Every structure is written in C-alpha cells, then in structure tokens.
Short mmCIF file of C-alpha atoms in Angstrom, two decimals:
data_model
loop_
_atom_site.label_atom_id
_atom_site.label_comp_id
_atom_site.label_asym_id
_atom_site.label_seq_id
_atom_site.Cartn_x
_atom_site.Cartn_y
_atom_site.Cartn_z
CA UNK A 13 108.98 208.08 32.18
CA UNK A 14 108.09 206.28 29.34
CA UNK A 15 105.39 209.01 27.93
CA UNK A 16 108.59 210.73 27.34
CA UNK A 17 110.18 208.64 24.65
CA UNK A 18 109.70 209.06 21.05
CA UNK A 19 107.52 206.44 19.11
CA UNK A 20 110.34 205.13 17.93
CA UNK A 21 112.60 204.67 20.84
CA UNK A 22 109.28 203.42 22.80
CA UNK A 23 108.64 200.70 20.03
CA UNK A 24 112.16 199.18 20.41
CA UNK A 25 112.03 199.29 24.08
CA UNK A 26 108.65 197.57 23.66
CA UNK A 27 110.71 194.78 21.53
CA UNK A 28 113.41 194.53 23.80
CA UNK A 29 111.44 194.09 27.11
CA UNK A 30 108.92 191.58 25.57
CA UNK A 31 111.96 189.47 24.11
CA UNK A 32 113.23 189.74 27.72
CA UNK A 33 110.07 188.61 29.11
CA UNK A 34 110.10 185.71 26.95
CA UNK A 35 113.33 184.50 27.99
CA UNK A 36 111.99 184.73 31.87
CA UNK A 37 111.50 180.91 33.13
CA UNK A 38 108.28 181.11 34.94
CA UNK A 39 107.63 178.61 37.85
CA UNK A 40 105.42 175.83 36.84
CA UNK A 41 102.00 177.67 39.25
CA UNK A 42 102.94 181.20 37.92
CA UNK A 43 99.50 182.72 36.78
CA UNK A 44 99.16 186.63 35.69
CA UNK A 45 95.48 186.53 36.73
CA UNK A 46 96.56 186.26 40.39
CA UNK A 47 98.73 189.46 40.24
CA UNK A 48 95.39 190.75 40.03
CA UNK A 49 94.44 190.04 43.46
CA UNK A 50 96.29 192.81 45.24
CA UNK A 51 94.22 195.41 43.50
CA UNK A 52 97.63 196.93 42.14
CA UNK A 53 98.70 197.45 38.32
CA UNK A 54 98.71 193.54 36.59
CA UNK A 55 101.12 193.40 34.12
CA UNK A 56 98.72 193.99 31.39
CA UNK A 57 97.93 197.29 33.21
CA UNK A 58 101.73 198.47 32.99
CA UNK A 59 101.85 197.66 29.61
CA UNK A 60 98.75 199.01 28.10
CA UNK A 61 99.22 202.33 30.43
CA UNK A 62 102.84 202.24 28.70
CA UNK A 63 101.77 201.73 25.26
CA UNK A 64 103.55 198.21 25.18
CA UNK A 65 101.73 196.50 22.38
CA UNK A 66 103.88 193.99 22.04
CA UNK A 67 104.74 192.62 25.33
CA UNK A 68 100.92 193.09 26.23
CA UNK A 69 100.79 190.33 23.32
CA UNK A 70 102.98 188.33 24.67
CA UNK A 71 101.45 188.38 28.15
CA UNK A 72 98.29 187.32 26.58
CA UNK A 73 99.75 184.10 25.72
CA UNK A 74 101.30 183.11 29.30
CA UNK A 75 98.99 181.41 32.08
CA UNK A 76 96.33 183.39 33.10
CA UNK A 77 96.83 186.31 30.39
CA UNK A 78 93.44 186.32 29.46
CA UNK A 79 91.84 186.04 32.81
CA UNK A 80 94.05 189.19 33.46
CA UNK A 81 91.63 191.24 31.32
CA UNK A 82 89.16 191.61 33.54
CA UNK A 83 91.46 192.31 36.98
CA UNK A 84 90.77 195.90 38.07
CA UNK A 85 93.81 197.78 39.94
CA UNK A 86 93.07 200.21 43.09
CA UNK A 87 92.11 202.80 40.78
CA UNK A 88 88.83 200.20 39.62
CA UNK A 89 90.66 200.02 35.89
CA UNK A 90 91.14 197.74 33.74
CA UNK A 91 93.94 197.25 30.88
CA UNK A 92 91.22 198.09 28.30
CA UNK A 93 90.75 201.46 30.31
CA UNK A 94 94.17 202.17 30.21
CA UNK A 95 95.22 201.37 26.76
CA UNK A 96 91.98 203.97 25.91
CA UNK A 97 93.70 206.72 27.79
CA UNK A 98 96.75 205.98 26.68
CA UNK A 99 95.86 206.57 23.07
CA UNK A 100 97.03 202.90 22.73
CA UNK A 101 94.89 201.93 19.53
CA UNK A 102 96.60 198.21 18.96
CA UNK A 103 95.84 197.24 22.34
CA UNK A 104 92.08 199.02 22.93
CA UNK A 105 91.41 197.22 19.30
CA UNK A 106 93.30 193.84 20.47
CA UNK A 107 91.03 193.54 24.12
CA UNK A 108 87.82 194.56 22.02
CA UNK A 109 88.28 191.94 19.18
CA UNK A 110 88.82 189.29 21.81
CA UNK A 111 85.80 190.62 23.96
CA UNK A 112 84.07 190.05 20.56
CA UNK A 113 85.11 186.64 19.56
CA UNK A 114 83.92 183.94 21.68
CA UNK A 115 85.57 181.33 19.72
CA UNK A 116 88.64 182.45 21.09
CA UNK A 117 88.01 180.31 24.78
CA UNK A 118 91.94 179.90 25.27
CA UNK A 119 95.12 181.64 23.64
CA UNK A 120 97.03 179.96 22.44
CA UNK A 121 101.00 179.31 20.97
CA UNK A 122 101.93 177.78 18.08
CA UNK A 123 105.63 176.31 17.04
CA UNK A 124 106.53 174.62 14.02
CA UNK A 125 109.36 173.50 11.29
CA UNK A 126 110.80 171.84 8.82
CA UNK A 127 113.80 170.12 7.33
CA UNK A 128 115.04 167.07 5.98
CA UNK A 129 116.68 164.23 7.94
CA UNK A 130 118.78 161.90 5.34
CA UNK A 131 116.77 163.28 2.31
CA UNK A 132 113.90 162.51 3.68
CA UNK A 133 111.68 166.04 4.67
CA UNK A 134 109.64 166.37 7.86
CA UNK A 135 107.80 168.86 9.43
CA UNK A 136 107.11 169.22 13.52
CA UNK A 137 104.22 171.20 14.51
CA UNK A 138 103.85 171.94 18.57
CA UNK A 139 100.65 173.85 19.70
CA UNK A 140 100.43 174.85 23.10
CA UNK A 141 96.95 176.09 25.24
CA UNK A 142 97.15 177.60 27.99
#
C-alpha cells in the first residue's frame, strides 16, 4: 500500500503518476465531477487518502475538478475528509483556501513563451478555463 512508502519514495511516485496523468488524452465530455455519481472514491478521494498532493493539483485543473470537491464516496466523505485523516497538510490547506476564496469561480491553466522569430521577439500567452 502506499501508507507504506517512505516520504520520499511516495513524493516521486506522486510526480510520476501526475506526469502520467497529464499525458492521458481525455475524451472531449470527460468530467471528474461525474465519477462522483457512483458514490465510490473520485479521483480526488484516491489521491488525498494517498497523500498525492500533486496529482490532486493537477486534477483540480481538468473538467469538473472543482465540482469534485464536494462528491461524497459510500463512506459520506469527502477529499477534504480524507486528506485530514491522512495527515495530508498541502491538500487539507489547498481545499480550505479555495473554500475560502470566492474569487476563485473556475481553475484555471495557464501556458506561455517566448522567443524571437528573425530578430524580432514575441511572446504567446494561452490561458485556458475550465
């Protein structure tokens, strides 16, 4: 089980499945919130019972992330309850600061660079909502 792995191992695990997550391509209707519906573990939930701080961040981000927040599983948790037993401090602090901001309405993702074409420099900035 994961509970089993040093802070160290679990960290670059954490790395390595939320860099795998990212590469996932997700069909166009694909929405975390309606995981939710079965009443089972969310993918928030496996990740904040796991102490995966940094693919919960990352599933914040993709369609329905935030919505997820608030899906109990058949126990009547939710990630924030898990991520308190846990011990999981960056995600219990991450769910309460967005609970607390209400200018935060949508996450969002933000791309950008810069380089020169011919000389000449230019910059390309992409922000996504979801």
């Amino acid at each position: 089980p994961l509970a089993a792995l040093d802070s160290n191992t679990l960290r670059e695990f954490d790395i390595k499945l939320r860099d795998a997550v990212n590469e996932v391509e997700l069909p166009y209707d694909w929405n975390l919130a309606q995981e939710g519906t079965n009443k089972r573990d969310t993918l928030l939930h496996f990740a904040a019972r796991n102490r995966l701080s940094n693919l919960f961040s990352l599933l914040l981000i993709l369609p329905g992330g935030r919505r997820a927040l608030s899906c109990t599983n058949e126990e009547g948790k939710l990630p924030i309850d898990l991520a308190k037993e846990s011990g999981c401090h960056e995600i219990t602090c991450t769910i309460e600061n967005l609970e607390r901001d209400s200018s935060l309405s949508l996450p969002k993702s933000r791309l950008s660079c810069s380089s020169s074409f011919d000389g000449l420099p230019y910059s390309l900035e992409l922000q996504i909502m979801r």
